[in-house]
PDB file of C-alpha atoms in Angstrom:
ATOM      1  CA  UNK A  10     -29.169   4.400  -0.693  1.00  0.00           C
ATOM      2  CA  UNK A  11     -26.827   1.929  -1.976  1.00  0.00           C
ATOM      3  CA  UNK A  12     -23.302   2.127  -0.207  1.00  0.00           C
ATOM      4  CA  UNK A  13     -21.458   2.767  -4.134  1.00  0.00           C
ATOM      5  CA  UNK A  14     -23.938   5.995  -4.096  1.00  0.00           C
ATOM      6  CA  UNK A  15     -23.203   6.907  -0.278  1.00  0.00           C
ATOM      7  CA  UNK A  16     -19.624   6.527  -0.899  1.00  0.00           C
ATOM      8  CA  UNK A  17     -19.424   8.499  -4.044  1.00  0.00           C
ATOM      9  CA  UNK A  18     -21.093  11.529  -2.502  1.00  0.00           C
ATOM     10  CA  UNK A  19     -18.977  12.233   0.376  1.00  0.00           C
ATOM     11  CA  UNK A  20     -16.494  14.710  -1.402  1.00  0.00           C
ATOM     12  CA  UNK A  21     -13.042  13.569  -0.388  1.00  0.00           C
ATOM     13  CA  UNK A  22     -14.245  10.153  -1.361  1.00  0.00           C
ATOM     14  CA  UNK A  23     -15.073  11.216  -4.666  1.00  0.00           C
ATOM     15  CA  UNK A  24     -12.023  12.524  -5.106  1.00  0.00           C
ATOM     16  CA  UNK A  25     -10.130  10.045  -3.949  1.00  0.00           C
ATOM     17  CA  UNK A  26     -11.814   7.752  -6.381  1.00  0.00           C
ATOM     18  CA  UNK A  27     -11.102  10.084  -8.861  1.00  0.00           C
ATOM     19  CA  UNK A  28      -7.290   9.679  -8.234  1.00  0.00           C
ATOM     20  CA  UNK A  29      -7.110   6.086  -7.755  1.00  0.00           C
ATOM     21  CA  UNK A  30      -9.346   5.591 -11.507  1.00  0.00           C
ATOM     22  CA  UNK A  31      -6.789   7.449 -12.754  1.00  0.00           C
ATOM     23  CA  UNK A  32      -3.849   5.356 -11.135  1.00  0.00           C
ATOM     24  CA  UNK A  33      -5.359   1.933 -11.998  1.00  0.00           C
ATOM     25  CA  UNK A  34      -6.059   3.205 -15.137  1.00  0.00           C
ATOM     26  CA  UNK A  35      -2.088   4.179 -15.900  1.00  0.00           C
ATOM     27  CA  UNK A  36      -0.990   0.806 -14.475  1.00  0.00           C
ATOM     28  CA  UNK A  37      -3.489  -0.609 -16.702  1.00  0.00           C
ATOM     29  CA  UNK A  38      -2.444   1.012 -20.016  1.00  0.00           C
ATOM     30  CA  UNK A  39       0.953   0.978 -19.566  1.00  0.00           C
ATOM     31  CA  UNK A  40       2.023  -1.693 -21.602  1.00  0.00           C
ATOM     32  CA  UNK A  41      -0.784  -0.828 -24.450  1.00  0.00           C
ATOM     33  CA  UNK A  42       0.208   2.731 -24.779  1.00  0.00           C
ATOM     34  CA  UNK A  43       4.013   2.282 -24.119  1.00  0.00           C
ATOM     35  CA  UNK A  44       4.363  -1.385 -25.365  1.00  0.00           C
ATOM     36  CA  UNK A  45       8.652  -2.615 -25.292  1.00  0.00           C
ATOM     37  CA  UNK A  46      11.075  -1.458 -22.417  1.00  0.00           C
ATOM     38  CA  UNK A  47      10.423   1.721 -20.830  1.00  0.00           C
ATOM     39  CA  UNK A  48      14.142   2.280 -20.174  1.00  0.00           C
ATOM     40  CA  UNK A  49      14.782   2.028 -24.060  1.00  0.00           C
ATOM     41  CA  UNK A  50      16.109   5.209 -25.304  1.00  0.00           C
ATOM     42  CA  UNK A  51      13.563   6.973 -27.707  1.00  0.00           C
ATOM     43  CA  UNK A  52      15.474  10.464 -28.004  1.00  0.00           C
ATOM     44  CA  UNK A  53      17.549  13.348 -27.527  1.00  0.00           C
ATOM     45  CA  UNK A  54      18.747  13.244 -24.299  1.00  0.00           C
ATOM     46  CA  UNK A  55      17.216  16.311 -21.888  1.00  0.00           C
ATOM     47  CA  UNK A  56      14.708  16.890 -24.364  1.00  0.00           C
ATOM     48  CA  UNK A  57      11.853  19.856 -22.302  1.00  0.00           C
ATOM     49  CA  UNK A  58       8.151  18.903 -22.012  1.00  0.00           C
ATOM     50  CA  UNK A  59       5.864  19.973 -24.699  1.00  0.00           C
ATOM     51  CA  UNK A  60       8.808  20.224 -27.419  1.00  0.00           C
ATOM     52  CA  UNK A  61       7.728  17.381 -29.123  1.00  0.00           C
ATOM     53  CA  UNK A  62       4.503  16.097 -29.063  1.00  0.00           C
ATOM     54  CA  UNK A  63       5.655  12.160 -29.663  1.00  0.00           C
ATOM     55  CA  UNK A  64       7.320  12.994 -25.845  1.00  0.00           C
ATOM     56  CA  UNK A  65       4.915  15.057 -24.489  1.00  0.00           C
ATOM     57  CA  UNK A  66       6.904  15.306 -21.519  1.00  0.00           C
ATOM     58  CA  UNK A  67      10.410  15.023 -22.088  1.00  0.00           C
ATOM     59  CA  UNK A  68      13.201  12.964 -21.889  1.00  0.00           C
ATOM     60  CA  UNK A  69      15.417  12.071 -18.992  1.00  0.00           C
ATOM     61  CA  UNK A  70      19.724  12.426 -19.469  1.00  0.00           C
ATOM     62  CA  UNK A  71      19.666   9.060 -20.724  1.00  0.00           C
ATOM     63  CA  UNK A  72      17.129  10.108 -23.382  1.00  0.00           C
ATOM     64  CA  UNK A  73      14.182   7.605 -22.232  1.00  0.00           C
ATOM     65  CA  UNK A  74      10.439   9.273 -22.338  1.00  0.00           C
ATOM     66  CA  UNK A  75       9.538  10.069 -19.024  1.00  0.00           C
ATOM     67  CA  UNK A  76       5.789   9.498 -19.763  1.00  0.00           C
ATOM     68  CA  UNK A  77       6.801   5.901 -20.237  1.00  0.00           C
ATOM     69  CA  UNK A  78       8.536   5.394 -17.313  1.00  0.00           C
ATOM     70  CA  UNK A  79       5.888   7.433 -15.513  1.00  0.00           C
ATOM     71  CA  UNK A  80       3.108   4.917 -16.520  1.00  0.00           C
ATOM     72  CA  UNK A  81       5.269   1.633 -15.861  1.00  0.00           C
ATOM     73  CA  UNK A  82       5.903   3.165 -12.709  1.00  0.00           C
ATOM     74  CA  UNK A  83       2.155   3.168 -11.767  1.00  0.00           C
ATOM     75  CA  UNK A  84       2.083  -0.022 -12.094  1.00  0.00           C
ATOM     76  CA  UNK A  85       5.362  -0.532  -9.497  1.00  0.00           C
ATOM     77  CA  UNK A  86       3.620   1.597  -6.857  1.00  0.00           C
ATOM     78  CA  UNK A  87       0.053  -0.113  -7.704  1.00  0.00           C
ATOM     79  CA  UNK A  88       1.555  -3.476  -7.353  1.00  0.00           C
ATOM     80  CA  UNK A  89       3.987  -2.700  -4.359  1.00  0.00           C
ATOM     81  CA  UNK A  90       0.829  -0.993  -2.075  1.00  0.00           C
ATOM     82  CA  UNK A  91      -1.689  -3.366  -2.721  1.00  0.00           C
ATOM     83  CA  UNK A  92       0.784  -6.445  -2.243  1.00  0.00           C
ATOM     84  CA  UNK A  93       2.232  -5.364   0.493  1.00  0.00           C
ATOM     85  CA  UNK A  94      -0.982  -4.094   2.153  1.00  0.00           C
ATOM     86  CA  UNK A  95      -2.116  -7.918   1.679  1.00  0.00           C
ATOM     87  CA  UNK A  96       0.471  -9.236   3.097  1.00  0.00           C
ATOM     88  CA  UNK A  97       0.391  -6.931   6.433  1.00  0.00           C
ATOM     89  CA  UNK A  98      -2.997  -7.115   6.782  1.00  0.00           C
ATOM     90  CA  UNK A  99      -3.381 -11.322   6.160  1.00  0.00           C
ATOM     91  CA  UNK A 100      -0.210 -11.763   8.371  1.00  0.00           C
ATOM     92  CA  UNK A 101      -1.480  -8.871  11.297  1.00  0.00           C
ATOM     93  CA  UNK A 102      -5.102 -10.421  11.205  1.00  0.00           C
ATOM     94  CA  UNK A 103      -3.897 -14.425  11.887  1.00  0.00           C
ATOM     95  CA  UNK A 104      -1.214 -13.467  14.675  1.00  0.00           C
ATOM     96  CA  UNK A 105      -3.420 -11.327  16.325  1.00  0.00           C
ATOM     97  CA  UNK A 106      -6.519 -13.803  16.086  1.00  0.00           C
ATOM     98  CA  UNK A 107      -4.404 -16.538  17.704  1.00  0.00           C
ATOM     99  CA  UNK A 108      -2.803 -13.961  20.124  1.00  0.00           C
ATOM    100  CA  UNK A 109      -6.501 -12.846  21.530  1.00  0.00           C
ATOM    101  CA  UNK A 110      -8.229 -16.040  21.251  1.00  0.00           C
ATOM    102  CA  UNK A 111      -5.634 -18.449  22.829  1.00  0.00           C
ATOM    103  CA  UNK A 112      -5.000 -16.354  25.623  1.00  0.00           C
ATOM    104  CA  UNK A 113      -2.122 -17.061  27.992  1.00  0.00           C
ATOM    105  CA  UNK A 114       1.556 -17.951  27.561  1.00  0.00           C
ATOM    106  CA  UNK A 115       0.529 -17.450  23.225  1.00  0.00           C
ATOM    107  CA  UNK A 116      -0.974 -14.075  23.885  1.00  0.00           C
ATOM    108  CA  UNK A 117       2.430 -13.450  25.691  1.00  0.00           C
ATOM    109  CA  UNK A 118       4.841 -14.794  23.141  1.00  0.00           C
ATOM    110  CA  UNK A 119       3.226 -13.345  20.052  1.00  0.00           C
ATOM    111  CA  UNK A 120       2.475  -9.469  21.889  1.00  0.00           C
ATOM    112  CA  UNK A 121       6.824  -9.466  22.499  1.00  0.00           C
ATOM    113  CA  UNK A 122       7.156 -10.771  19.158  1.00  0.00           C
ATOM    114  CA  UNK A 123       4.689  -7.612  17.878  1.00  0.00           C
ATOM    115  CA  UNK A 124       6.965  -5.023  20.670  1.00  0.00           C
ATOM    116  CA  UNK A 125      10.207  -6.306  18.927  1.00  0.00           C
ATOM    117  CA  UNK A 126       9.206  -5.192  15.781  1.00  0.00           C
ATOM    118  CA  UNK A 127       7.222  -1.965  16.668  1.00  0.00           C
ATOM    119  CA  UNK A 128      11.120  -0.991  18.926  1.00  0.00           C
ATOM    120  CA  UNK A 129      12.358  -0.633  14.945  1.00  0.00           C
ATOM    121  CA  UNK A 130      10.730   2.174  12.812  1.00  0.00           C
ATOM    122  CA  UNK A 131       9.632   0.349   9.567  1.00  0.00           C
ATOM    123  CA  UNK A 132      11.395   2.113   7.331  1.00  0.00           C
ATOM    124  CA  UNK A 133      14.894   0.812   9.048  1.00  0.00           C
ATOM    125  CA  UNK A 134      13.999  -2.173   8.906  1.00  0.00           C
ATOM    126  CA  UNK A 135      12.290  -2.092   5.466  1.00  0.00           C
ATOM    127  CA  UNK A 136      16.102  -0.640   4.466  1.00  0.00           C
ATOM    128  CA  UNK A 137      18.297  -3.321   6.737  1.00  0.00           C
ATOM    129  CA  UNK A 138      15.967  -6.417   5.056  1.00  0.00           C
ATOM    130  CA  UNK A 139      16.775  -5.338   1.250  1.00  0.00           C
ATOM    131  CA  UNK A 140      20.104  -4.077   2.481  1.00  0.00           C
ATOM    132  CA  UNK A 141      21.234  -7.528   3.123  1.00  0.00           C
ATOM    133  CA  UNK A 142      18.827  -9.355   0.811  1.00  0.00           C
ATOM    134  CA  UNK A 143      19.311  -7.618  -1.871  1.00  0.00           C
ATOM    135  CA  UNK A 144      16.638  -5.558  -3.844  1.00  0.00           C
ATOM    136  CA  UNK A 145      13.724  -6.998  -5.984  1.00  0.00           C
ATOM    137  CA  UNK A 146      10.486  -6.593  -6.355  1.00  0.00           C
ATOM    138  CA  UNK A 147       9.091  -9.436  -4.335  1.00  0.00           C
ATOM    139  CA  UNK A 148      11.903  -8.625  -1.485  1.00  0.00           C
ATOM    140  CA  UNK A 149      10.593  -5.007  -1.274  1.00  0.00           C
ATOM    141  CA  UNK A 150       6.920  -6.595  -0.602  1.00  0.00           C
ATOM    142  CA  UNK A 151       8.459  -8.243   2.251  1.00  0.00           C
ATOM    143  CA  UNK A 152      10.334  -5.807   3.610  1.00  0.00           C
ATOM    144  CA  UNK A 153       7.606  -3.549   3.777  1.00  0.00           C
ATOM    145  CA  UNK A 154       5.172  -6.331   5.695  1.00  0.00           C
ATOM    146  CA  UNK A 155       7.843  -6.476   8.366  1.00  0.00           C
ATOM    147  CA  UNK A 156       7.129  -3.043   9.158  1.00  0.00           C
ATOM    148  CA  UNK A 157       3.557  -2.808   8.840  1.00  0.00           C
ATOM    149  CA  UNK A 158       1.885  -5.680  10.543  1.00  0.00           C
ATOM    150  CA  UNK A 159       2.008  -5.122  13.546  1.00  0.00           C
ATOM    151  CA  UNK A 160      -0.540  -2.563  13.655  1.00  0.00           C
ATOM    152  CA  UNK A 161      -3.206  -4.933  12.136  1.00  0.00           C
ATOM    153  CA  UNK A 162      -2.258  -7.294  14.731  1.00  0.00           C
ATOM    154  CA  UNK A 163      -2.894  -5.278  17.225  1.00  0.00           C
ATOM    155  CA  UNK A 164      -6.122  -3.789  16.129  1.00  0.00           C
ATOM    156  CA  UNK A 165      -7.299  -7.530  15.368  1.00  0.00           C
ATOM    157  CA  UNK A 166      -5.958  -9.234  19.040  1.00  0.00           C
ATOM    158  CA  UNK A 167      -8.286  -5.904  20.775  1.00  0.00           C
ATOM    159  CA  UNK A 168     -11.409  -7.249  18.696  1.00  0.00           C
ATOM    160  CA  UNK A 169     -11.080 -10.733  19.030  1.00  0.00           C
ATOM    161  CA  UNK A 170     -11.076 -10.357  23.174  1.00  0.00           C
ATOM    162  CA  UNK A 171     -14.173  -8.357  23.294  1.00  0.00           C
ATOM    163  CA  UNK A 172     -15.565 -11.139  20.487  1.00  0.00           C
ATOM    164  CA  UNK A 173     -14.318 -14.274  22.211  1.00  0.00           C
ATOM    165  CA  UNK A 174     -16.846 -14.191  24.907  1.00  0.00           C
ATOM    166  CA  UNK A 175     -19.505 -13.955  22.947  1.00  0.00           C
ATOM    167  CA  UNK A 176     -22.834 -16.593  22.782  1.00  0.00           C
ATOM    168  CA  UNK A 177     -22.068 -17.906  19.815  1.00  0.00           C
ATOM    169  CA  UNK A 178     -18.342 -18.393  20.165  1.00  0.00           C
ATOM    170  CA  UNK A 179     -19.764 -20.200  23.534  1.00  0.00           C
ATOM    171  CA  UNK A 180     -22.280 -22.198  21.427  1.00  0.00           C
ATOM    172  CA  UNK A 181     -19.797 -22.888  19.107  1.00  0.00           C
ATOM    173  CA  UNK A 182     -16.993 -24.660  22.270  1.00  0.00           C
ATOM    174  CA  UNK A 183     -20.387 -26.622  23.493  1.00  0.00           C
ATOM    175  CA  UNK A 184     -20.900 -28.240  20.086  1.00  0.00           C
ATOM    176  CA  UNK A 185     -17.294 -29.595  19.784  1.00  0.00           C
ATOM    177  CA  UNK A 186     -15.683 -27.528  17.330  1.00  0.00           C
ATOM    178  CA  UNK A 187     -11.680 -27.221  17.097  1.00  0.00           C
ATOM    179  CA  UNK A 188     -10.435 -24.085  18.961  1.00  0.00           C
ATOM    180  CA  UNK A 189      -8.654 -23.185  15.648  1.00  0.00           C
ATOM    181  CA  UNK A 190     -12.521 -23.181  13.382  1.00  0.00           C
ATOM    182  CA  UNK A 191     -13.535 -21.093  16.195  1.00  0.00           C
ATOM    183  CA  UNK A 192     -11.098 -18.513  15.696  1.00  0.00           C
ATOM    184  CA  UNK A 193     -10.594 -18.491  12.209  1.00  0.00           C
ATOM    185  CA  UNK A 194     -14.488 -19.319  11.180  1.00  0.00           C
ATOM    186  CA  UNK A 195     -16.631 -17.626  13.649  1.00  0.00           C
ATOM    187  CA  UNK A 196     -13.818 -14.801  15.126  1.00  0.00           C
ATOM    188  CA  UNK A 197     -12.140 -13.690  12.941  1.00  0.00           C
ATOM    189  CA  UNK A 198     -14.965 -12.637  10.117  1.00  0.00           C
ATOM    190  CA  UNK A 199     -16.143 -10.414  12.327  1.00  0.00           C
ATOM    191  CA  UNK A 200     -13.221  -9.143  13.764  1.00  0.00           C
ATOM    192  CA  UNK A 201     -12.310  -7.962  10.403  1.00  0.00           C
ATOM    193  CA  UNK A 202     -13.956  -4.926   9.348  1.00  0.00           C
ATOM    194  CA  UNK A 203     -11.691  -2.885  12.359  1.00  0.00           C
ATOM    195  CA  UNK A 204      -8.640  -4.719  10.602  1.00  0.00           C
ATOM    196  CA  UNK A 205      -9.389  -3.429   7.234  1.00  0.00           C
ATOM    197  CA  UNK A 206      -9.990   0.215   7.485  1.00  0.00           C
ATOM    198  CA  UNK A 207      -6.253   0.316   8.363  1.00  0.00           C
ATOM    199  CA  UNK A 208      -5.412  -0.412   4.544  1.00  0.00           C
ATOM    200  CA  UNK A 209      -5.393   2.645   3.125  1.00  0.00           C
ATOM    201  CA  UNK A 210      -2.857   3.502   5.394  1.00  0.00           C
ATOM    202  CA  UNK A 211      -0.796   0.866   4.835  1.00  0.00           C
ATOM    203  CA  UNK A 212      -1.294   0.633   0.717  1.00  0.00           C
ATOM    204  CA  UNK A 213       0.032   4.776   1.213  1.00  0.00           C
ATOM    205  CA  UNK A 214       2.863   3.886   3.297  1.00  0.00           C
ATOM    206  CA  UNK A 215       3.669   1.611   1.566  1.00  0.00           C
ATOM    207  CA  UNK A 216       4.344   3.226  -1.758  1.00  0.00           C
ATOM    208  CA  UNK A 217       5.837   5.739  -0.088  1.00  0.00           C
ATOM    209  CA  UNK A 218       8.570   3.412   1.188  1.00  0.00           C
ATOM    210  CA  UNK A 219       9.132   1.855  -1.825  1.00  0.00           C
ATOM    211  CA  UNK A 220       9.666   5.231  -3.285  1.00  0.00           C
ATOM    212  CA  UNK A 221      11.767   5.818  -0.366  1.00  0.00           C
ATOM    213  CA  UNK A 222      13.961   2.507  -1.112  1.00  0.00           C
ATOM    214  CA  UNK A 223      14.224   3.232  -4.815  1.00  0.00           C
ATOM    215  CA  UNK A 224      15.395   6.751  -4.396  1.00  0.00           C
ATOM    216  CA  UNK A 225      18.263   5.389  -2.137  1.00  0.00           C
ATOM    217  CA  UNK A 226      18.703   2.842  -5.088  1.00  0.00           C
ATOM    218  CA  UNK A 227      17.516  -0.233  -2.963  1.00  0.00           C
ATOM    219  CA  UNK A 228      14.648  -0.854  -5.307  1.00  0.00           C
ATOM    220  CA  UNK A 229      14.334  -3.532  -8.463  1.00  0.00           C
ATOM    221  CA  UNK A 230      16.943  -2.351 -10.999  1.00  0.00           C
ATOM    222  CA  UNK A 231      14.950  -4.511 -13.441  1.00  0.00           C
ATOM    223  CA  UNK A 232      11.708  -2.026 -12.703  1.00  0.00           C
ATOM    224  CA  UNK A 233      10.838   1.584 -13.782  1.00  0.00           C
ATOM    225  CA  UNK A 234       9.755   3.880 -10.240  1.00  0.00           C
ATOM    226  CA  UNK A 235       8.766   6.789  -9.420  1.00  0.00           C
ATOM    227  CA  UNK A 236      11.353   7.183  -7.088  1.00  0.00           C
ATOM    228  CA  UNK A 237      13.729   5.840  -8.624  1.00  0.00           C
ATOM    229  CA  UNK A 238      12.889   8.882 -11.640  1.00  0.00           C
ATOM    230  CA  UNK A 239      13.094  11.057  -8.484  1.00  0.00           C
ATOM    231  CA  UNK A 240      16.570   9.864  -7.905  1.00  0.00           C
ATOM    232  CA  UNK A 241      17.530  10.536 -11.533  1.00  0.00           C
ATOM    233  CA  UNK A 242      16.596  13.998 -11.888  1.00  0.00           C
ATOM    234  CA  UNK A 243      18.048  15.074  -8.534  1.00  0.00           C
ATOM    235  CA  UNK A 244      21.517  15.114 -10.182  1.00  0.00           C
ATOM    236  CA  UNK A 245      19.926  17.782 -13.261  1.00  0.00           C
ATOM    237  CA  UNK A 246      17.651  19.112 -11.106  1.00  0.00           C
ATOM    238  CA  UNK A 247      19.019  23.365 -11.385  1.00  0.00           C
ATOM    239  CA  UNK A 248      18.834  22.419 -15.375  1.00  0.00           C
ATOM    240  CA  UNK A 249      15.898  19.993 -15.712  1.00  0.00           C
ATOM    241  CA  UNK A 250      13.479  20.287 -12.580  1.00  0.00           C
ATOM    242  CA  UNK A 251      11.048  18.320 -14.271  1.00  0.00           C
ATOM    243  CA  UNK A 252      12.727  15.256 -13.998  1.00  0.00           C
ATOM    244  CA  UNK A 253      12.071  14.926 -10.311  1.00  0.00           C
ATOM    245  CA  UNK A 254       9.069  17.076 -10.238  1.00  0.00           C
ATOM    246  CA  UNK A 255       6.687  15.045 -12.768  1.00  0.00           C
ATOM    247  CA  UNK A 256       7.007  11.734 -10.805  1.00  0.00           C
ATOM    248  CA  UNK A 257       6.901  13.539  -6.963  1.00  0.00           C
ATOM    249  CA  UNK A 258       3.666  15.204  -8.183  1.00  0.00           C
ATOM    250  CA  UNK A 259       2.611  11.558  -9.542  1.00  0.00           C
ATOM    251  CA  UNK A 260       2.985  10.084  -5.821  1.00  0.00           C
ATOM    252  CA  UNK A 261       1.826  13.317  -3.687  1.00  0.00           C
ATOM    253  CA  UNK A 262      -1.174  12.330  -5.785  1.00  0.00           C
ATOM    254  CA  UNK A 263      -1.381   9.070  -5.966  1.00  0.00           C
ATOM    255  CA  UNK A 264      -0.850   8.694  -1.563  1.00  0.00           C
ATOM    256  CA  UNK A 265      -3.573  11.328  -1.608  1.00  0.00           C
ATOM    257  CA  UNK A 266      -5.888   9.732  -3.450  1.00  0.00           C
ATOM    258  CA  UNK A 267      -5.459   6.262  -0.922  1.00  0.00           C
ATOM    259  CA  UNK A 268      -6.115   8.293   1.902  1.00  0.00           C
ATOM    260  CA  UNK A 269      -8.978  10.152   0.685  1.00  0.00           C
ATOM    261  CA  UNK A 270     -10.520   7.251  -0.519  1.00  0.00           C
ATOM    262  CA  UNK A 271      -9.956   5.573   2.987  1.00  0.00           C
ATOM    263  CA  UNK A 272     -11.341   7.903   4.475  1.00  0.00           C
ATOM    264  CA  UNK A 273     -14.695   8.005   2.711  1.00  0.00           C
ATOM    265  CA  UNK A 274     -14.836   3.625   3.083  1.00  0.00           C
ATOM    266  CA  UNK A 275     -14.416   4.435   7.133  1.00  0.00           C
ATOM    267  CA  UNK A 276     -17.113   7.703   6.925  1.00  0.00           C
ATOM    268  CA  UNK A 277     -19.848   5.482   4.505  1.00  0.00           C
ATOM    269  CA  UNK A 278     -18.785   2.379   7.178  1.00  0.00           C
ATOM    270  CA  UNK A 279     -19.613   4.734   9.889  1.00  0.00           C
ATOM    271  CA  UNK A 280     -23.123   5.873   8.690  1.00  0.00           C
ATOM    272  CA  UNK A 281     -24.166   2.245   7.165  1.00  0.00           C
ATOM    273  CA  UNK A 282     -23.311   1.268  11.612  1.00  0.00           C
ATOM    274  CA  UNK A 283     -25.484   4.335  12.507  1.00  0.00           C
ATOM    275  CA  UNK A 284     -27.932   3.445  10.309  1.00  0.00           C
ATOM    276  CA  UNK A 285     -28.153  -0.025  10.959  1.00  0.00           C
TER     277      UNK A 285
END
């Protein structure tokens, strides 16, 4: 059985497909279905869901269609989460390559550098970064990162020591190759898989931070969110519940689909291993 097929019939990873088809699929469309600004006005301000079918679900106080701004925001969350998950992944995969294969006074300086920033909960220091950068898209990427790769790092430093003793790394030291195309060409590879079954984790953390930062109005004023729509409708929300509801719904959603879908790669990884 193919590992598409094995994956698709374990149930929460069918679901979590499900959910994540239906994300991309928003972030996708966006601009097709909703084409212009999203924050353009296009009615009567406070307008209910399902009282006019051209705004299936309502307007916001401004008067801007919340279905708009819920699709553009896919694409923020999409775009945030998978960015960011790069970045803390490529970043916690090369420090903790160098950390386990180099050994010594690197291993040293590079685990302290990793303590320092596990002492600070990442969302503090997600929120002190843009607090004193100043928000933007590409600054929340960042900031996120900084809190999320040091678990990669660590996970990647533990496989590269059991992996650096290994025949062929030996074979590979006997026939002259640079320490560096050791770890980077023969190590790390194989040290990945570990590594990468952390990323649904971070893709849901992280677009729950960025929710997080938006709602506190630390996100890209120049972007549509779903928390920053959160944000908007907490100041109507006895008179227009909706407002905040529709997008919260949209990311309880959206973070369960990443981790159900993680968790069906890691289950399918597992049985492919037992298998093999």
């Amino acid at each position: 059985m193919s590992p598409l097929r094995r994956f698709l019939r374990t149930p929460e990873a069918f679901a979590g497909a499900i959910l994540l088809a239906a994300l991309i699929a928003m972030a996708l469309s966006a601009s097709l279905l909703f084409p212009g600004d999203p924050q353009a006005i296009a009615g009567p301000a406070m307008l209910p869901p399902f009282q006019d079918w051209s705004l299936p679900l309502g307007t916001d106080r401004l008067g801007r269609n919340v279905l708009a701004e819920l699709f553009h925001g896919a694409r923020t969350s999409l775009a945030v989460g998978l960015t960011a998950a790069a970045a803390a992944l490529v970043v916690g995969a090369v420090v903790g390559t160098l950390a386990g294969f180099a050994g010594g006074i690197v291993d040293e300086v590079l685990m302290r550098i990793t303590d320092a920033f596990q002492t600070v909960p990442s969302f503090l220091l997600a929120l002190a970064f843009v607090s004193v950068v100043g928000p933007s898209l590409g600054i929340v990427v960042i900031a996120i990162a900084l809190g999320t790769w040091t678990g990669p790092a660590r996970v990647a430093r533990a496989e590269v020591l059991s992996i650096r003793e290994r025949d062929y790394v030996a074979g590979a030291r006997v026939i002259g190759m640079h320490p560096l195309a050791i770890a980077f060409r023969e190590v790390l590879p194989n040290a990945l898989p570990p590594v990468l079954a952390m990323s649904s984790v971070i893709v849901a953390a992280a677009i729950l931070t960025e929710a997080a930062l938006s709602f506190l109005g630390l996100g890209d004023p120049n972007r549509v969110t779903w928390g920053g729509m959160i944000a908007e409708g907490r100041t109507v929300l006895r008179t227009a519940p909706f407002l905040s509801i529709v997008p919260g719904i949209a990311l309880v959603l959206t973070v369960l689909g990443v981790y159900l879908a993680g968790e069906g790669i890691v289950e399918t990884t597992a049985v492919r291993r037992g298998l093999s």
